[in-house]
Amino acid sequence: MIRSIREGRQRFFDRNIALLMILPAIIIVTVLIVVPMVYSFYLSLTNLNLLHPSRARFIGFKNYLKLLEDPIFWRSLMNTVIFMGVAVNVEFFLGLILAQLIFKVTRGQSTVRTAIMAPMMFAPVLVGFQFKWFFNDQVGLVNNLIYFFTGEYHLIPWLINYPLNLFALLAAEIWMSTPFMVIILLAGLVSLPVEPFEAAAVDGASSWQQFRYITLPLIGPFTYIAMVIRSLDLGRAYDLVRIMTAGGPANRSEMIWTYTFRLAITDNKFGMGTAMSFVTVVLSFAFVIYLFRQLAKSRQEVY
Amino acid sequence: MKRANLFFVVVVGALVLFTLSLAMAEELKLGRFDGVTIKACLIGGGDYEKIYENFFPKFEELTGAKVEIVFKGNGFDIDKKMKLDFAAGTVDYDVCWNHTSFFSQYFDFVEPLEKYFTEEELADFSPRVMQFAKKDGHLWFIPRHADISALHYRTDLFNNPELQQKFKEKYGYDLRPPETWEEFKDIALFLNNPPEIYGTQFAGKEEALSGRFWDILMAYGGKILDENYKPAFNGPEGIKAATLLRDLYQAGAMPPGMVNFLWDDVAANWANGTIAMYTEWYGWYSYFQNPESSKVAGKFDLARQPKGDAGIHSGWAGAHAFSVTKFSKNKEAAAALVKYITSYEPQLFEGRIGYIPVRNSVFETLKKEAESSPDPLAKKRLELMQLQINEDFTPPPIVPEWIPISNILYPTLQAIMLGDKTVEDGLNEAAKKVEELMAEAGYYD
């Protein structure tokens, strides 16, 4: 009898060992991620207002429907998509060029590598203030440079007019984050095997052909990882926008992050703000899934 | 001999002070609170704390109570703390900071003060400010000091004979500080010469912009909300106010970057000499008048803000204040502290630091002192302040939703100024959003 219980217990452990081993992880993930997510999803279905928390009640998907009707939401979404699309791609191309150049440096490569990482060492808030000053229409560096070179005073309102303000934001973002791309792609370049290049050289391939048909496919996985990390990171580039334009003027440079903050915290519409966060999360997921599919595809091509 | 003299002066001085403080305690009828500890949650930072340091010990001497400051922070920090403490039921302080822009959120939280103060004790305060300390028949706070804006204008431009002549030819009246917003517009357009100098400018975003709109709106006789809490800023008065802002911006009499400026940007531009005239808070005065930090030192003067066709002078204002919390176990002692710290001497002390007093007796003393000041504007400035505090002082609507309303208003005003929306459409859309906001908050239930 006792024996069979013991055996039964043994069998239970054997069968469920995997589950038991990951149980702590499941508990932690549930407590720290699933429960808050579910709760905040519930909040997004209420009209919770921070000034009148006692008046909060369940309103179904009304917040989501309201968002769909909100022109500022659509504008912020479009701005965000443009911002992310341009930033990630430009950062990638600049990163690739810079990485190639640094890769070819024979002496003092580590010095150059360290130097190129400098922008990453600044807090985004500081970068924001710096670029806000660069693009100030009256005393800013950019307009003064234009004056210096052309001799004519053009008062270009960089941070006011659309899409100039998007351009200014992009300039700051790209300056700040390209080094990250450089580092990842450089790591990719360094890890490439030499044999394919030697074989190509023997076959008489030009350096462009080598780059196009060997380097690029081989560093594909690095590219996608760098892009996934950058796009998720961009999804948090709140501080830069907040400092430079705060989504304004007149919501012209509104991004989903600044608008979420405006709704949830400044306007006290917490339910609405959470709904908007969920839309953002879903979009991010879709984007990441797309990028991961591409990553898997490029892996198959390479190996 | 010298030492004996000094000793004599010190003794007499101490005696005089002692008698004075006794006399004051008697006059103020503070009472004795031996062994009582009064806890306070107050605005902190820089000059705000000087009266606590200088006068709380005196209060302790006079009454035997002990004052303990349990929290110091800026207005927004205290606001957050008080709301959270109130919601959690953990208010352990007797005296708290208050403010005209915030106090309507605290009605459940603070003690009506009318029973602790006599009419005579309140008579010295500006009646205009006191009017805004009352709601539903109760007195909710005692003001400490106020803030209001004055018209700042460049005397080197206004007194330039050539400009004066040209202006008169063009507009048919003399170039002088504008008395109406229409004149303000004329002069701003006339003196505009960008990029060297702009006719005018304001801080162009957040509450700073909504507040300036409120300034102009009230001059035209308009209101943000009517007595039923319905939005009222999209009427003819609001249209006039928003049109004025739009016209000045579209004509280039305000810099294009203005819609991204906050207070310090505009103040820096004024100090750099790139603004002909604008309305500005008094608080920047010493910075503007310092030749090391400002190019306009000695080159500007102050005037009352213009009025609109309702005959009202603009006077967007606010006042810091003290209240007693409902949860205080020693309300008498807490009220005594409020009474003492808002009395003549502490108020005079703050007036000398540069804050705008709310007691007329303090103004009188400061004006007398200013007569011997080397600064030619010193006395005029005080007279102007006193006039504005007593006649023009007008805080924004007394509802907790003022900041959310402002957040609807300012992007709309920006869109109107930038030409993204027409004046009427913009204001009507904003009014609709404000109405929704107020409905959700339960004002129309």
Short mmCIF file of N, CA, C and O in Angstrom, two decimals, chain B residues 346-441:
data_model
loop_
_atom_site.label_atom_id
_atom_site.label_comp_id
_atom_site.label_asym_id
_atom_site.label_seq_id
_atom_site.Cartn_x
_atom_site.Cartn_y
_atom_site.Cartn_z
N PRO B 346 5.37 88.67 9.21
CA PRO B 346 5.85 87.67 8.24
C PRO B 346 5.53 88.07 6.79
O PRO B 346 6.33 87.85 5.89
N GLN B 347 4.40 88.70 6.61
CA GLN B 347 4.02 89.12 5.26
C GLN B 347 4.93 90.22 4.75
O GLN B 347 5.31 90.24 3.58
N LEU B 348 5.30 91.14 5.65
CA LEU B 348 6.21 92.21 5.27
C LEU B 348 7.57 91.60 4.89
O LEU B 348 8.20 91.99 3.91
N PHE B 349 7.97 90.62 5.69
CA PHE B 349 9.23 89.92 5.43
C PHE B 349 9.23 89.33 4.02
O PHE B 349 10.18 89.48 3.26
N GLU B 350 8.13 88.66 3.66
CA GLU B 350 8.05 88.06 2.32
C GLU B 350 7.96 89.12 1.23
O GLU B 350 8.50 88.96 0.15
N GLY B 351 7.28 90.22 1.54
CA GLY B 351 7.19 91.33 0.59
C GLY B 351 8.57 91.90 0.29
O GLY B 351 8.88 92.25 -0.85
N ARG B 352 9.41 91.95 1.31
CA ARG B 352 10.76 92.47 1.10
C ARG B 352 11.60 91.53 0.26
O ARG B 352 12.48 91.96 -0.48
N ILE B 353 11.33 90.23 0.35
CA ILE B 353 12.04 89.27 -0.52
C ILE B 353 11.64 89.48 -1.98
O ILE B 353 12.41 89.22 -2.89
N GLY B 354 10.42 89.94 -2.20
CA GLY B 354 9.99 90.18 -3.58
C GLY B 354 8.64 89.57 -3.92
O GLY B 354 8.16 89.71 -5.03
N TYR B 355 8.01 88.87 -2.96
CA TYR B 355 6.68 88.32 -3.25
C TYR B 355 5.64 89.43 -3.23
O TYR B 355 5.81 90.46 -2.58
N ILE B 356 4.54 89.22 -3.93
CA ILE B 356 3.49 90.22 -3.97
C ILE B 356 2.59 90.05 -2.76
O ILE B 356 1.95 89.00 -2.61
N PRO B 357 2.54 91.06 -1.89
CA PRO B 357 1.74 90.92 -0.66
C PRO B 357 0.25 90.90 -0.98
O PRO B 357 -0.18 91.37 -2.04
N VAL B 358 -0.54 90.38 -0.03
CA VAL B 358 -1.99 90.44 -0.18
C VAL B 358 -2.59 91.29 0.94
O VAL B 358 -3.80 91.41 1.04
N ARG B 359 -1.72 91.89 1.78
CA ARG B 359 -2.18 92.78 2.85
C ARG B 359 -1.87 94.22 2.44
O ARG B 359 -0.74 94.54 2.10
N ASN B 360 -2.88 95.08 2.51
CA ASN B 360 -2.65 96.46 2.09
C ASN B 360 -1.68 97.19 3.01
O ASN B 360 -0.92 98.03 2.56
N SER B 361 -1.67 96.86 4.32
CA SER B 361 -0.74 97.53 5.23
C SER B 361 0.71 97.21 4.83
O SER B 361 1.59 98.05 4.95
N VAL B 362 0.93 95.99 4.36
CA VAL B 362 2.28 95.61 3.92
C VAL B 362 2.67 96.43 2.70
O VAL B 362 3.80 96.93 2.60
N PHE B 363 1.73 96.62 1.80
CA PHE B 363 1.99 97.46 0.62
C PHE B 363 2.41 98.87 1.06
O PHE B 363 3.36 99.45 0.53
N GLU B 364 1.67 99.43 2.04
CA GLU B 364 1.97 100.80 2.47
C GLU B 364 3.39 100.90 3.00
O GLU B 364 4.14 101.80 2.62
N THR B 365 3.78 99.95 3.85
CA THR B 365 5.14 99.97 4.39
C THR B 365 6.16 99.83 3.27
O THR B 365 7.16 100.57 3.23
N LEU B 366 5.92 98.89 2.37
CA LEU B 366 6.89 98.66 1.29
C LEU B 366 7.01 99.89 0.40
O LEU B 366 8.10 100.25 -0.04
N LYS B 367 5.89 100.56 0.17
CA LYS B 367 5.94 101.75 -0.69
C LYS B 367 6.76 102.84 -0.01
O LYS B 367 7.55 103.54 -0.65
N LYS B 368 6.59 102.98 1.31
CA LYS B 368 7.37 103.98 2.05
C LYS B 368 8.86 103.65 1.93
O LYS B 368 9.70 104.53 1.70
N GLU B 369 9.17 102.37 2.08
CA GLU B 369 10.57 101.97 1.99
C GLU B 369 11.13 102.21 0.60
O GLU B 369 12.30 102.53 0.43
N ALA B 370 10.27 102.05 -0.41
CA ALA B 370 10.73 102.17 -1.80
C ALA B 370 11.09 103.60 -2.16
O ALA B 370 11.81 103.84 -3.13
N GLU B 371 10.58 104.55 -1.37
CA GLU B 371 10.88 105.95 -1.68
C GLU B 371 12.37 106.24 -1.66
O GLU B 371 12.86 107.11 -2.38
N SER B 372 13.09 105.51 -0.82
CA SER B 372 14.53 105.74 -0.73
C SER B 372 15.32 104.77 -1.62
O SER B 372 16.54 104.72 -1.56
N SER B 373 14.62 103.99 -2.44
CA SER B 373 15.32 103.01 -3.29
C SER B 373 15.96 103.71 -4.50
O SER B 373 15.39 104.64 -5.06
N PRO B 374 17.15 103.25 -4.90
CA PRO B 374 17.77 103.83 -6.10
C PRO B 374 17.04 103.43 -7.38
O PRO B 374 17.22 104.07 -8.42
N ASP B 375 16.22 102.40 -7.31
CA ASP B 375 15.50 101.94 -8.50
C ASP B 375 14.30 102.84 -8.76
O ASP B 375 13.39 102.91 -7.93
N PRO B 376 14.29 103.56 -9.90
CA PRO B 376 13.19 104.51 -10.15
C PRO B 376 11.83 103.82 -10.27
O PRO B 376 10.79 104.47 -10.08
N LEU B 377 11.83 102.52 -10.57
CA LEU B 377 10.54 101.83 -10.73
C LEU B 377 10.02 101.24 -9.43
O LEU B 377 8.89 100.76 -9.38
N ALA B 378 10.85 101.26 -8.40
CA ALA B 378 10.50 100.52 -7.18
C ALA B 378 9.12 100.88 -6.65
O ALA B 378 8.31 99.99 -6.36
N LYS B 379 8.87 102.19 -6.53
CA LYS B 379 7.60 102.57 -5.92
C LYS B 379 6.43 102.35 -6.90
O LYS B 379 5.38 101.82 -6.54
N LYS B 380 6.65 102.72 -8.14
CA LYS B 380 5.61 102.57 -9.15
C LYS B 380 5.16 101.11 -9.26
O LYS B 380 3.98 100.80 -9.39
N ARG B 381 6.17 100.24 -9.19
CA ARG B 381 5.90 98.82 -9.31
C ARG B 381 4.97 98.36 -8.19
O ARG B 381 4.01 97.62 -8.42
N LEU B 382 5.25 98.82 -6.98
CA LEU B 382 4.42 98.42 -5.84
C LEU B 382 3.01 99.00 -5.95
O LEU B 382 2.02 98.33 -5.63
N GLU B 383 2.93 100.25 -6.42
CA GLU B 383 1.61 100.85 -6.56
C GLU B 383 0.78 100.08 -7.59
O GLU B 383 -0.41 99.84 -7.39
N LEU B 384 1.46 99.70 -8.66
CA LEU B 384 0.77 98.96 -9.72
C LEU B 384 0.31 97.60 -9.22
O LEU B 384 -0.84 97.19 -9.44
N MET B 385 1.21 96.92 -8.52
CA MET B 385 0.87 95.62 -7.93
C MET B 385 -0.36 95.74 -7.04
O MET B 385 -1.29 94.94 -7.14
N GLN B 386 -0.34 96.75 -6.18
CA GLN B 386 -1.43 96.91 -5.21
C GLN B 386 -2.75 97.14 -5.94
O GLN B 386 -3.77 96.56 -5.61
N LEU B 387 -2.68 97.99 -6.96
CA LEU B 387 -3.87 98.26 -7.75
C LEU B 387 -4.40 96.97 -8.37
O LEU B 387 -5.59 96.67 -8.32
N GLN B 388 -3.49 96.20 -8.97
CA GLN B 388 -3.92 94.97 -9.66
C GLN B 388 -4.45 93.94 -8.67
O GLN B 388 -5.44 93.26 -8.96
N ILE B 389 -3.77 93.81 -7.53
CA ILE B 389 -4.22 92.82 -6.54
C ILE B 389 -5.60 93.19 -6.01
O ILE B 389 -6.44 92.34 -5.76
N ASN B 390 -5.84 94.48 -5.87
CA ASN B 390 -7.13 94.90 -5.31
C ASN B 390 -8.24 95.00 -6.34
O ASN B 390 -9.41 95.02 -5.99
N GLU B 391 -7.88 95.11 -7.62
CA GLU B 391 -8.95 95.29 -8.61
C GLU B 391 -9.00 94.23 -9.71
O GLU B 391 -10.06 93.91 -10.21
N ASP B 392 -7.84 93.72 -10.11
CA ASP B 392 -7.82 92.85 -11.30
C ASP B 392 -7.66 91.36 -11.00
O ASP B 392 -7.87 90.53 -11.87
N PHE B 393 -7.23 91.04 -9.77
CA PHE B 393 -6.93 89.66 -9.38
C PHE B 393 -8.09 88.71 -9.75
O PHE B 393 -9.19 88.82 -9.21
N THR B 394 -7.86 87.79 -10.69
CA THR B 394 -8.90 86.83 -11.09
C THR B 394 -8.29 85.46 -11.38
O THR B 394 -7.65 85.28 -12.41
N PRO B 395 -8.48 84.50 -10.49
CA PRO B 395 -7.95 83.16 -10.77
C PRO B 395 -8.77 82.46 -11.86
O PRO B 395 -9.89 82.88 -12.15
N PRO B 396 -8.22 81.40 -12.43
CA PRO B 396 -9.00 80.62 -13.41
C PRO B 396 -10.21 79.97 -12.75
O PRO B 396 -10.33 80.04 -11.53
N PRO B 397 -11.11 79.37 -13.53
CA PRO B 397 -12.34 78.80 -12.95
C PRO B 397 -12.03 77.92 -11.74
O PRO B 397 -11.08 77.14 -11.77
N ILE B 398 -12.86 78.06 -10.71
CA ILE B 398 -12.61 77.30 -9.49
C ILE B 398 -13.24 75.92 -9.60
O ILE B 398 -14.25 75.64 -8.98
N VAL B 399 -12.66 75.09 -10.44
CA VAL B 399 -13.08 73.68 -10.55
C VAL B 399 -11.81 72.84 -10.62
O VAL B 399 -10.81 73.31 -11.15
N PRO B 400 -11.86 71.61 -10.09
CA PRO B 400 -10.67 70.77 -10.14
C PRO B 400 -10.29 70.43 -11.58
O PRO B 400 -9.17 70.02 -11.84
N GLU B 401 -11.22 70.65 -12.51
CA GLU B 401 -10.96 70.28 -13.91
C GLU B 401 -10.22 71.36 -14.67
O GLU B 401 -10.06 71.24 -15.88
N TRP B 402 -9.77 72.43 -14.00
CA TRP B 402 -9.15 73.52 -14.76
C TRP B 402 -7.98 73.04 -15.62
O TRP B 402 -7.89 73.38 -16.80
N ILE B 403 -7.10 72.20 -15.06
CA ILE B 403 -5.94 71.77 -15.85
C ILE B 403 -6.39 70.87 -17.01
O ILE B 403 -5.96 71.09 -18.15
N PRO B 404 -7.28 69.86 -16.79
CA PRO B 404 -7.80 69.13 -17.96
C PRO B 404 -8.46 70.04 -19.00
O PRO B 404 -8.32 69.82 -20.20
N ILE B 405 -9.17 71.06 -18.55
CA ILE B 405 -9.78 71.99 -19.51
C ILE B 405 -8.68 72.71 -20.27
O ILE B 405 -8.72 72.84 -21.50
N SER B 406 -7.68 73.15 -19.54
CA SER B 406 -6.55 73.83 -20.18
C SER B 406 -5.88 72.92 -21.21
O SER B 406 -5.46 73.37 -22.27
N ASN B 407 -5.84 71.62 -20.91
CA ASN B 407 -5.22 70.69 -21.85
C ASN B 407 -6.04 70.48 -23.11
O ASN B 407 -5.53 70.02 -24.13
N ILE B 408 -7.33 70.78 -23.02
CA ILE B 408 -8.14 70.76 -24.23
C ILE B 408 -7.95 72.08 -24.98
O ILE B 408 -7.84 72.13 -26.20
N LEU B 409 -7.87 73.16 -24.20
CA LEU B 409 -7.81 74.50 -24.79
C LEU B 409 -6.50 74.77 -25.54
O LEU B 409 -6.53 75.29 -26.66
N TYR B 410 -5.38 74.45 -24.92
CA TYR B 410 -4.16 74.99 -25.52
C TYR B 410 -3.80 74.38 -26.88
O TYR B 410 -3.39 75.15 -27.77
N PRO B 411 -3.98 73.05 -27.10
CA PRO B 411 -3.70 72.58 -28.47
C PRO B 411 -4.66 73.21 -29.49
O PRO B 411 -4.28 73.46 -30.63
N THR B 412 -5.90 73.48 -29.05
CA THR B 412 -6.85 74.13 -29.94
C THR B 412 -6.39 75.54 -30.28
O THR B 412 -6.43 75.95 -31.45
N LEU B 413 -5.96 76.28 -29.27
CA LEU B 413 -5.48 77.64 -29.52
C LEU B 413 -4.27 77.62 -30.44
O LEU B 413 -4.13 78.45 -31.33
N GLN B 414 -3.40 76.64 -30.22
CA GLN B 414 -2.24 76.51 -31.11
C GLN B 414 -2.70 76.27 -32.54
O GLN B 414 -2.19 76.89 -33.48
N ALA B 415 -3.67 75.34 -32.69
CA ALA B 415 -4.15 75.03 -34.03
C ALA B 415 -4.76 76.26 -34.69
O ALA B 415 -4.60 76.48 -35.90
N ILE B 416 -5.45 77.08 -33.89
CA ILE B 416 -6.05 78.31 -34.43
C ILE B 416 -4.95 79.27 -34.86
O ILE B 416 -4.98 79.84 -35.95
N MET B 417 -3.95 79.44 -34.01
CA MET B 417 -2.87 80.37 -34.33
C MET B 417 -2.09 79.92 -35.56
O MET B 417 -1.69 80.73 -36.40
N LEU B 418 -1.86 78.61 -35.65
CA LEU B 418 -1.08 78.09 -36.77
C LEU B 418 -1.89 78.05 -38.06
O LEU B 418 -1.35 77.82 -39.14
N GLY B 419 -3.20 78.24 -37.94
CA GLY B 419 -4.04 78.21 -39.12
C GLY B 419 -4.55 76.82 -39.47
O GLY B 419 -5.14 76.61 -40.52
N ASP B 420 -4.34 75.84 -38.58
CA ASP B 420 -4.85 74.48 -38.84
C ASP B 420 -6.37 74.43 -38.70
O ASP B 420 -7.02 73.57 -39.27
N LYS B 421 -6.92 75.33 -37.87
CA LYS B 421 -8.38 75.36 -37.67
C LYS B 421 -8.84 76.80 -37.68
O LYS B 421 -8.08 77.70 -37.33
N THR B 422 -10.10 77.01 -38.05
CA THR B 422 -10.63 78.37 -37.95
C THR B 422 -10.96 78.65 -36.49
O THR B 422 -11.10 77.73 -35.68
N VAL B 423 -11.09 79.94 -36.18
CA VAL B 423 -11.36 80.32 -34.79
C VAL B 423 -12.64 79.65 -34.29
O VAL B 423 -12.67 79.01 -33.24
N GLU B 424 -13.71 79.78 -35.08
CA GLU B 424 -15.01 79.26 -34.65
C GLU B 424 -14.98 77.74 -34.49
O GLU B 424 -15.38 77.21 -33.46
N ASP B 425 -14.47 77.05 -35.52
CA ASP B 425 -14.44 75.58 -35.47
C ASP B 425 -13.63 75.11 -34.28
O ASP B 425 -14.04 74.22 -33.53
N GLY B 426 -12.45 75.71 -34.14
CA GLY B 426 -11.55 75.29 -33.06
C GLY B 426 -12.23 75.45 -31.71
O GLY B 426 -12.27 74.50 -30.91
N LEU B 427 -12.78 76.63 -31.45
CA LEU B 427 -13.39 76.88 -30.13
C LEU B 427 -14.60 76.00 -29.91
O LEU B 427 -14.82 75.49 -28.81
N ASN B 428 -15.41 75.79 -30.98
CA ASN B 428 -16.59 74.94 -30.81
C ASN B 428 -16.19 73.50 -30.51
O ASN B 428 -16.79 72.85 -29.66
N GLU B 429 -15.18 73.01 -31.22
CA GLU B 429 -14.71 71.64 -30.95
C GLU B 429 -14.22 71.51 -29.51
O GLU B 429 -14.53 70.55 -28.81
N ALA B 430 -13.42 72.51 -29.09
CA ALA B 430 -12.90 72.47 -27.73
C ALA B 430 -14.04 72.53 -26.72
O ALA B 430 -14.03 71.82 -25.71
N ALA B 431 -15.06 73.36 -27.00
CA ALA B 431 -16.18 73.48 -26.08
C ALA B 431 -16.91 72.15 -25.95
O ALA B 431 -17.32 71.75 -24.86
N LYS B 432 -17.02 71.45 -27.09
CA LYS B 432 -17.69 70.14 -27.05
C LYS B 432 -16.91 69.17 -26.16
O LYS B 432 -17.48 68.44 -25.35
N LYS B 433 -15.59 69.20 -26.34
CA LYS B 433 -14.76 68.30 -25.52
C LYS B 433 -14.84 68.66 -24.04
O LYS B 433 -14.88 67.77 -23.19
N VAL B 434 -14.86 69.97 -23.75
CA VAL B 434 -14.96 70.37 -22.34
C VAL B 434 -16.30 69.94 -21.77
O VAL B 434 -16.38 69.47 -20.63
N GLU B 435 -17.34 70.05 -22.57
CA GLU B 435 -18.66 69.64 -22.09
C GLU B 435 -18.68 68.14 -21.76
O GLU B 435 -19.20 67.72 -20.73
N GLU B 436 -18.06 67.35 -22.65
CA GLU B 436 -17.97 65.90 -22.39
C GLU B 436 -17.22 65.65 -21.09
O GLU B 436 -17.60 64.82 -20.27
N LEU B 437 -16.11 66.38 -20.94
CA LEU B 437 -15.28 66.22 -19.75
C LEU B 437 -16.09 66.51 -18.48
O LEU B 437 -16.06 65.75 -17.51
N MET B 438 -16.84 67.62 -18.51
CA MET B 438 -17.60 68.01 -17.33
C MET B 438 -18.76 67.03 -17.10
O MET B 438 -19.11 66.75 -15.96
N ALA B 439 -19.32 66.51 -18.19
CA ALA B 439 -20.40 65.54 -18.04
C ALA B 439 -19.87 64.27 -17.38
O ALA B 439 -20.48 63.73 -16.46
N GLU B 440 -18.69 63.81 -17.86
CA GLU B 440 -18.11 62.61 -17.27
C GLU B 440 -17.79 62.81 -15.80
O GLU B 440 -17.83 61.87 -15.00
N ALA B 441 -17.43 64.05 -15.45
CA ALA B 441 -17.09 64.33 -14.06
C ALA B 441 -18.34 64.52 -13.20
O ALA B 441 -18.23 64.71 -12.00
#
